[in-house]
Short mmCIF file of C-alpha atoms and ligand atoms in Angstrom, two decimals:
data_model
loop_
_atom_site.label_atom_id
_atom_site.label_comp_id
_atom_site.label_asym_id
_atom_site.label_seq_id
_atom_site.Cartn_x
_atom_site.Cartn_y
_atom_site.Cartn_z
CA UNK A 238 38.68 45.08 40.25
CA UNK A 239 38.54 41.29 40.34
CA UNK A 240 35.95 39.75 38.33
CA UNK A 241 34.10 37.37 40.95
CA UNK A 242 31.09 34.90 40.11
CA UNK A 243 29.81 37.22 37.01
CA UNK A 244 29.02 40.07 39.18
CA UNK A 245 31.64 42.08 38.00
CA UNK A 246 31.89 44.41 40.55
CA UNK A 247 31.18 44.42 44.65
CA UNK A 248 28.15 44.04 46.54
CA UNK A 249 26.73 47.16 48.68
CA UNK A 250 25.17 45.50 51.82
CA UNK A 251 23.20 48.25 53.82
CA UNK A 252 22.88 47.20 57.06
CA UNK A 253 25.78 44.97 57.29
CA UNK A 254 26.99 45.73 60.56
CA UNK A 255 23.51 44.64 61.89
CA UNK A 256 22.33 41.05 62.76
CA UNK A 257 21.20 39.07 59.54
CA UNK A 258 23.29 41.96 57.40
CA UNK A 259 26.54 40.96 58.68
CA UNK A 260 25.99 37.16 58.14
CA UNK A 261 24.79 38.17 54.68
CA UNK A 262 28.21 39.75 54.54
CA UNK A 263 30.00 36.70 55.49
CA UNK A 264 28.22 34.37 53.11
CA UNK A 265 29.17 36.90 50.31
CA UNK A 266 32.77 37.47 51.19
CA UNK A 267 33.30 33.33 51.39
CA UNK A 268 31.50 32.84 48.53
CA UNK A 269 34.23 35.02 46.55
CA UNK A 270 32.44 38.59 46.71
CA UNK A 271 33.72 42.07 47.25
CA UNK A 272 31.40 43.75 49.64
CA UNK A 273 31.30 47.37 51.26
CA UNK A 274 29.12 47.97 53.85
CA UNK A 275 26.76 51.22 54.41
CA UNK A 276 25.81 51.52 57.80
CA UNK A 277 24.92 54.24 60.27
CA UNK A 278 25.54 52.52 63.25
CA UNK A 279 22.52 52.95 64.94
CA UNK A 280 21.63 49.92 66.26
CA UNK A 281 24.72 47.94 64.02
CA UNK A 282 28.33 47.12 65.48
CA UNK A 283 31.38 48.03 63.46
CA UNK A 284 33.31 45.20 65.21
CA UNK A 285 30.44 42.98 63.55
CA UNK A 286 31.46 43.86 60.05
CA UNK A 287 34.33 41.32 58.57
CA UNK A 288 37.43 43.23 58.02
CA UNK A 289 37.65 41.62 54.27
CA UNK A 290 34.57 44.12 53.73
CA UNK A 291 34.74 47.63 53.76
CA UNK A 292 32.68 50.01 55.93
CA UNK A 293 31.37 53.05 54.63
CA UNK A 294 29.75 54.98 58.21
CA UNK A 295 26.58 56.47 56.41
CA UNK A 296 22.65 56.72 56.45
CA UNK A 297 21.27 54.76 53.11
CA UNK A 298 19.58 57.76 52.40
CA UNK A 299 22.50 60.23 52.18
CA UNK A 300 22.13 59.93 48.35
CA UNK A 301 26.00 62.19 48.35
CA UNK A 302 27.99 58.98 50.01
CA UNK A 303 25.89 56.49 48.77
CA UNK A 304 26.22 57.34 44.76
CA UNK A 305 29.78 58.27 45.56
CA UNK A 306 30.26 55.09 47.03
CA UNK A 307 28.51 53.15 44.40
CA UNK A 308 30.67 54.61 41.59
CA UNK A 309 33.90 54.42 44.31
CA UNK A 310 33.62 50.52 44.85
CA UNK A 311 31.99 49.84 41.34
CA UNK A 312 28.89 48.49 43.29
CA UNK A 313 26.67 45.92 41.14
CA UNK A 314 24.32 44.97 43.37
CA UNK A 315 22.72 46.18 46.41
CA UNK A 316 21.78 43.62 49.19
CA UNK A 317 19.42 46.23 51.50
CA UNK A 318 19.27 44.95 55.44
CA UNK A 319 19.19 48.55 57.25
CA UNK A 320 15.93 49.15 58.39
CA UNK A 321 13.55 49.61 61.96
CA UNK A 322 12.55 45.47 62.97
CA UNK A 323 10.33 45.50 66.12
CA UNK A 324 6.79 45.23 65.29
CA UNK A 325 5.69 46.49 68.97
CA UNK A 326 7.71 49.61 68.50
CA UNK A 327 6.29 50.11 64.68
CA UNK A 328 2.79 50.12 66.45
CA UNK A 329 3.70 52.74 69.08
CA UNK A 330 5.42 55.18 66.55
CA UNK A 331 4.68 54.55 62.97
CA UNK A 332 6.48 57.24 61.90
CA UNK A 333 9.67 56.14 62.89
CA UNK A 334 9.38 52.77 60.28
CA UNK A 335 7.53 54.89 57.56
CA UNK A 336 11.15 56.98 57.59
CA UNK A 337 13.55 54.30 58.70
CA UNK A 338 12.03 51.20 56.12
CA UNK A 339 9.69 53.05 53.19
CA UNK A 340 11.29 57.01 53.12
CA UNK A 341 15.01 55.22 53.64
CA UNK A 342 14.65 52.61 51.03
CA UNK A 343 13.35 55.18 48.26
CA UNK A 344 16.38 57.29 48.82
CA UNK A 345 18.17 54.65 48.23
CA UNK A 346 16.54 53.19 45.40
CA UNK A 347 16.96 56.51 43.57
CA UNK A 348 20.93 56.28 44.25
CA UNK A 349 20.81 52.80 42.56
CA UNK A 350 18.52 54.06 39.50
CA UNK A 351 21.05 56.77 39.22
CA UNK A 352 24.02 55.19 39.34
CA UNK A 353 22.38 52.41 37.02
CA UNK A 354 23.20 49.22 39.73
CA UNK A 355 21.50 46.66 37.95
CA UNK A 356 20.46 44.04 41.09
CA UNK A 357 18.48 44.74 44.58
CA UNK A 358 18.16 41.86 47.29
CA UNK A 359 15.91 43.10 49.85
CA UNK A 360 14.74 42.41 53.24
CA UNK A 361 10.90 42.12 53.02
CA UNK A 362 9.01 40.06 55.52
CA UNK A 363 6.47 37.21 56.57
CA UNK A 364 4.53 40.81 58.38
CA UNK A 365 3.32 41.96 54.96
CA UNK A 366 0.81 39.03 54.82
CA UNK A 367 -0.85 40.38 58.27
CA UNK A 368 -3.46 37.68 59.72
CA UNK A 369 -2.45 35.30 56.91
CA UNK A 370 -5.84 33.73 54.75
CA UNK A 371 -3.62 29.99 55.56
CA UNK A 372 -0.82 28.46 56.72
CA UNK A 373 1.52 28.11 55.66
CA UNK A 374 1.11 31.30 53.19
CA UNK A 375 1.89 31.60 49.93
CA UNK A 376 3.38 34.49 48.28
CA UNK A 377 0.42 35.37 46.02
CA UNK A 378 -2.03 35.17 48.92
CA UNK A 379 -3.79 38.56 50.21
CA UNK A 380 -0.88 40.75 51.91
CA UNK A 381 -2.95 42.38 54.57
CA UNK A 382 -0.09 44.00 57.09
CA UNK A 383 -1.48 44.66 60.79
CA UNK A 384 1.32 46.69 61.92
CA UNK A 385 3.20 49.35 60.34
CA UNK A 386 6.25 47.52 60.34
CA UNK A 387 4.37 45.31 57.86
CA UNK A 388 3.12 48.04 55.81
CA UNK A 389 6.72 49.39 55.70
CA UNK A 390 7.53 46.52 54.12
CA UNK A 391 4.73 46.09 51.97
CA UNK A 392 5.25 49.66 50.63
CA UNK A 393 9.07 49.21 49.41
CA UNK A 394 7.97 45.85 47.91
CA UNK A 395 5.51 48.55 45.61
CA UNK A 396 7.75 50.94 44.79
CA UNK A 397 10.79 47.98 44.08
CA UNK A 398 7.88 46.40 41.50
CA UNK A 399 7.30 49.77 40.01
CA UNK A 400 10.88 50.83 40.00
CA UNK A 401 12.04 47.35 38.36
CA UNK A 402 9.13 47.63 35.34
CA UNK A 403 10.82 51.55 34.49
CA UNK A 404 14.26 51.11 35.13
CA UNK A 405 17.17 48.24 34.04
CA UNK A 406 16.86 46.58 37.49
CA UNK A 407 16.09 43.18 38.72
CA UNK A 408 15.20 42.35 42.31
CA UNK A 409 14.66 39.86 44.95
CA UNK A 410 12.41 40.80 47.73
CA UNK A 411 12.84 37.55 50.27
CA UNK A 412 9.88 37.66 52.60
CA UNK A 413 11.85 36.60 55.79
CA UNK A 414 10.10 34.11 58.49
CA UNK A 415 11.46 34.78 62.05
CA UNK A 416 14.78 34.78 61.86
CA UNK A 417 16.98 32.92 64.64
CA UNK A 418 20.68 31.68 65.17
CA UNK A 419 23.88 32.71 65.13
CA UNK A 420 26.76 32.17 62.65
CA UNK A 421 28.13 28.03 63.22
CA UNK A 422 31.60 29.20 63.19
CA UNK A 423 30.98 32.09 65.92
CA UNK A 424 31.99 34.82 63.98
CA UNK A 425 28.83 36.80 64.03
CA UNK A 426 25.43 36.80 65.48
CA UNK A 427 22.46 38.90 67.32
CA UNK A 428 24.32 41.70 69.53
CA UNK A 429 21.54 44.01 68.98
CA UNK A 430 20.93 45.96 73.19
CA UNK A 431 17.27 45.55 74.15
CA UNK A 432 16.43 43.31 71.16
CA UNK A 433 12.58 41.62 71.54
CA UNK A 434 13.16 38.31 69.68
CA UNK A 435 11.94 35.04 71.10
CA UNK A 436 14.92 32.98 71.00
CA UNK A 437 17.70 35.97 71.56
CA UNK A 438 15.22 36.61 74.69
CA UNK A 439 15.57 32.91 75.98
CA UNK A 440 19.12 32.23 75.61
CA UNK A 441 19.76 35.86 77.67
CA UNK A 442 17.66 34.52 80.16
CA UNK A 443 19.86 30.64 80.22
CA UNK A 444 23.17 32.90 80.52
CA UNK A 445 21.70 35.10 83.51
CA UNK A 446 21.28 38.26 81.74
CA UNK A 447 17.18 38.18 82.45
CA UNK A 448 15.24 36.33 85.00
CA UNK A 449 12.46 34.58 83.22
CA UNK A 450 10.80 34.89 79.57
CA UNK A 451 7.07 36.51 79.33
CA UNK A 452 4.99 34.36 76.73
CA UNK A 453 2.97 37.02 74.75
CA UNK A 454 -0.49 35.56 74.73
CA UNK A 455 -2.10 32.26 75.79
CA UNK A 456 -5.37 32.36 73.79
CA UNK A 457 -4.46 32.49 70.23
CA UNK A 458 -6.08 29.93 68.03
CA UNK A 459 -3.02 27.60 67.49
CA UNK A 460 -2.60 24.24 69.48
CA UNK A 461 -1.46 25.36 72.97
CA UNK A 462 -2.47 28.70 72.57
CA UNK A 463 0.31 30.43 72.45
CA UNK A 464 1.67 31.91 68.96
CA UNK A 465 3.35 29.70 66.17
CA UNK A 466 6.17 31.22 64.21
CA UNK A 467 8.60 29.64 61.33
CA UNK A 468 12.01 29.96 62.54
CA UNK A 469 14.83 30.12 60.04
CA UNK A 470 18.66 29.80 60.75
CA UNK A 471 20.31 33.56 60.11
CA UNK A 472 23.28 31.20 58.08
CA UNK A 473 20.61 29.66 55.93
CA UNK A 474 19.14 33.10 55.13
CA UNK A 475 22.34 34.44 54.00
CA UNK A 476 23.02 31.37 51.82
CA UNK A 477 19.57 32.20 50.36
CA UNK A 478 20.72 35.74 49.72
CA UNK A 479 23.68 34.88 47.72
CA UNK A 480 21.87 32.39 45.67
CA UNK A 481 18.98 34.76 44.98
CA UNK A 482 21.77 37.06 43.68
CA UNK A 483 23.16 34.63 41.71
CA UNK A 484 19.85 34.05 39.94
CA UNK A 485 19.29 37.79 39.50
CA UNK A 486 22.38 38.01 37.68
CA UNK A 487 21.93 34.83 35.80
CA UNK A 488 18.37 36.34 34.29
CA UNK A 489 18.36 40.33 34.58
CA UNK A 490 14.85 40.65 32.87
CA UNK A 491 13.13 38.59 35.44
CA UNK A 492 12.19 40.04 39.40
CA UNK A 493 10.83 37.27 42.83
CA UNK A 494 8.89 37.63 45.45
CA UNK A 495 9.79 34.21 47.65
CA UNK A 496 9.00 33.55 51.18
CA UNK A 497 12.24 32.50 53.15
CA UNK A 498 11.47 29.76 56.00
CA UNK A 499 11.13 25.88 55.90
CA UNK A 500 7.52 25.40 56.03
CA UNK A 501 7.22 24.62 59.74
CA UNK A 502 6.17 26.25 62.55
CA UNK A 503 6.56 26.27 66.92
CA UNK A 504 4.64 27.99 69.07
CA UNK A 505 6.55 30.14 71.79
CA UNK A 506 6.29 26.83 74.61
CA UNK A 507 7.66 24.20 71.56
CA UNK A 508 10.81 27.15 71.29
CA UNK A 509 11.05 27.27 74.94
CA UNK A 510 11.06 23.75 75.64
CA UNK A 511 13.76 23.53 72.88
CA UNK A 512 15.93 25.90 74.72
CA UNK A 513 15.24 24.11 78.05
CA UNK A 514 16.50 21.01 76.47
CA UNK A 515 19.65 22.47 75.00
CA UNK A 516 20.46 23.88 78.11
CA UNK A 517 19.37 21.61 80.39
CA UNK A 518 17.68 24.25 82.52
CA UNK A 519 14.37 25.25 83.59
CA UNK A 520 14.01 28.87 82.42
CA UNK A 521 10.61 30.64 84.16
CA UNK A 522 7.90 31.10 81.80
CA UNK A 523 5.60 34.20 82.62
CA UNK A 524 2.10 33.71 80.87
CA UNK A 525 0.74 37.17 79.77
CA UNK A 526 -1.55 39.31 77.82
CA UNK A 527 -0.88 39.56 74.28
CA UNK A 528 1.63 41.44 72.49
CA UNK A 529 0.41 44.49 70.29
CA UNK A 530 0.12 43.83 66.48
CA UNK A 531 1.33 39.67 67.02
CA UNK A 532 -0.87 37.75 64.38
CA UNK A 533 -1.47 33.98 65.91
CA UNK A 534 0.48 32.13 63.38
CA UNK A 535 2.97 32.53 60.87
CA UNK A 536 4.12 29.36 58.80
CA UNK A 537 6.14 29.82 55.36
CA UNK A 538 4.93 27.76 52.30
CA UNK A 539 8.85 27.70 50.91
CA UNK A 540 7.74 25.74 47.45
CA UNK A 541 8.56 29.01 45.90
CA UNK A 542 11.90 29.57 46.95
CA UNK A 543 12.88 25.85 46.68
CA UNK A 544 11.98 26.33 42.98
CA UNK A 545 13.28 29.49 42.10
CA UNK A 546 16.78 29.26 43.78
CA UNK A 547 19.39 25.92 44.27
CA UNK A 548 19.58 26.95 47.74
CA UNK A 549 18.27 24.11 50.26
CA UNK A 550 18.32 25.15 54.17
CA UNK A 551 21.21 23.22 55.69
CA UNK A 552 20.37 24.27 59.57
CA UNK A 553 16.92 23.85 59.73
CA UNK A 554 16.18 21.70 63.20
CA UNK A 555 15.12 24.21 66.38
CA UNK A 556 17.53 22.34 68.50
CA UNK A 557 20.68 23.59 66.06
CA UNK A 558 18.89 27.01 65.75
CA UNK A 559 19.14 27.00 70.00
CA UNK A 560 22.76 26.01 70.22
CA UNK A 561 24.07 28.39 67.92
CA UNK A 562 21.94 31.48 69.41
CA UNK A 563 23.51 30.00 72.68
CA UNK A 564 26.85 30.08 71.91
CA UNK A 565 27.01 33.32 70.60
CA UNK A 566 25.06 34.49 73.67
CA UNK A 567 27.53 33.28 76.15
CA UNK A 568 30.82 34.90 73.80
CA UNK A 569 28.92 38.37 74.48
CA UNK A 570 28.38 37.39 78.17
CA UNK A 571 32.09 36.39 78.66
CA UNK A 572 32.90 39.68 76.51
CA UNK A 573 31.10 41.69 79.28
N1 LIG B 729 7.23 36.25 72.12
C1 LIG B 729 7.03 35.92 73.46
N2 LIG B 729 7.87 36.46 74.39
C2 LIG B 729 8.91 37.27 74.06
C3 LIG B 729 9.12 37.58 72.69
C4 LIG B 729 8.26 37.05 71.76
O1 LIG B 729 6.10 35.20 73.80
O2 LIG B 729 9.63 37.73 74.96
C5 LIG B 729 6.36 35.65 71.11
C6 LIG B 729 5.63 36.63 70.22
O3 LIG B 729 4.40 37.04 70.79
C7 LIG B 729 5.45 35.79 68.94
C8 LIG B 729 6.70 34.94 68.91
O4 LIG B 729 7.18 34.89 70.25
O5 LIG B 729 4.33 34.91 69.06
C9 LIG B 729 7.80 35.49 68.03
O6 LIG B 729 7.98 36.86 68.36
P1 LIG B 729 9.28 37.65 67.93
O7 LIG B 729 9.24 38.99 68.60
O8 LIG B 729 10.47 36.80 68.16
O9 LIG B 729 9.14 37.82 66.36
P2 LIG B 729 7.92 38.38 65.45
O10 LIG B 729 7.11 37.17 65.08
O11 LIG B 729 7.17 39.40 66.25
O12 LIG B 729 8.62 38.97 64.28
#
């Protein structure tokens, strides 16, 4: 076993054959890291996972393969990504996300307790603040989720709290924004079939794969009425992921809570108009009803994470955000 960046040991990324899990995976593997991947393949792509990495076919919460594979690859921190991510679909059945996110994420919290992995990086979200009280929100203002999704989230953030005060484990619970992109050098990006994303919607639409793009709500109390969301690079997020391991290793007694976005939000027309620029098209806009469980605006007061962590977003501009979600749009159009 090399000895890489003080870890000692790899990284288990659940997830990592999913969207922001297998950029996670490449920031970690070209940062120096030895990473093995747990996921099920439900809605993840093996072809997605970087061959450096090894992939380990399993649900997180088969505790058998999971504490096998922990002791197996000498796993020393856990970077959790698998998980249910459409707030609509959380609304409709609950269930689902209180297994797939809360139930899931317990399991495998008890495999790392076990097996005595000393770090967790986890996936939280911008959701668990619900309507926030201001943007942009802080982390120590009211989390109030309005969907389960939210409350999924909201609940593993408890039990990682509760879990790190009992047991010899640090974590990082990054509160993600709304994440957007593609990797710069094309090696990765958002495959997922049927996804309900704003910006993976729009650049379907410029490559032909959907007709027109149905704005969720015209009313909402933001500037031109339609909903305002802080959109952060997927590349950018994994950098943050690495650094907030780094950090957790650096100081084991201490846990965070930070918001990951860049303190700046666009409403669905600004992201449209952004991808109508980029591509130089004029993609059809249908104005409808609002979506279920969509609060009006989401904005990220980042202070935190600027603090906490050397990571600074490198990728931050809509435009760049547009052009990479478009070019790894048209690779899985010309891959068919
Ligand atoms: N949205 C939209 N049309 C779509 C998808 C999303 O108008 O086809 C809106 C949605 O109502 C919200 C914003 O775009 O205001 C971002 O939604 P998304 O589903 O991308 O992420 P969420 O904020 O729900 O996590």
């Amino acid at each position: 076993m090399a000895l890489q960046n003080g870890l000692n040991g790899k990284v288990m990324v659940t997830g990592g054959a999913g969207y922001i899990g297998s950029h996670a995976v490449l920031a970690l593997l070209d940062a120096g890291y030895e990473v093995v991947v747990v996921d099920n393949l439900v809605t993840g792509f093996d072809w997605a996972v970087d061959p450096r990495a090894t992939l380990v076919t399993a649900a997180i919460e088969d505790e058998a393969v999971v504490r096998a594979t922990i002791r197996d690859h000498q796993v020393r921190a856990i970077m959790h990504f698998a998980g249910s991510v459409v707030v609509p679909e959380s609304v409709s059945d609950p269930l689902k996300y209180y297994r797939n996110n809360t139930a899931a994420t317990r399991s495998l919290l008890e495999s790392a307790v076990v097996e005595g992995v000393p770090h967790f990086i986890f996936s939280s979200t911008a959701a668990t603040y619900g309507t926030p009280v201001k943007v942009p929100v802080q982390e120590n203002d009211p989390t109030v989720p309005i969907n389960p999704y939210g409350m999924s989230k909201l609940m593993t953030e408890a039990m990682l709290r509760d879990v790190a005060a009992a047991h010899p484990i640090n974590y990082c619970a990054l509160r993600y924004f709304n994440v957007a992109g593609a990797d710069p050098q094309g090696r990765s990006g958002q495959s997922t079939v049927g996804a309900t994303h704003l910006i993976k919607i729009a650049v379907e639409a410029a490559t032909g794969k959907r007709a027109a793009v149905s704005v969720f709500g015209t009313d909402f109390d933001t500037p031109d009425g339609t909903g305002v969301r802080d959109y952060i690079h997927v590349s950018d997020l994994a950098a943050a992921h690495v650094s907030a391991l780094e950090l957790l290793v650096a100081e084991p007694s201490k846990s965070h809570t930070l918001n990951a976005g860049y303190n700046r939000g666009f409403s669905v027309n600004e992201v449209l108009d952004a991808v109508d620029r980029v591509t130089n098209m004029t993609i059809e806009r249908r104005y409808e009803g609002r979506r279920a469980g969509d609060p009006a605006a989401l904005v990220a007061d980042n202070a935190a994470i600027l603090a906490a962590l050397p990571w600074r977003p490198e990728r931050d501009d809509l435009e760049t955000i547009v052009k990479d979600a478009l070019a790894w749009e048209r690779k899985l159009a010309e891959r068919g």
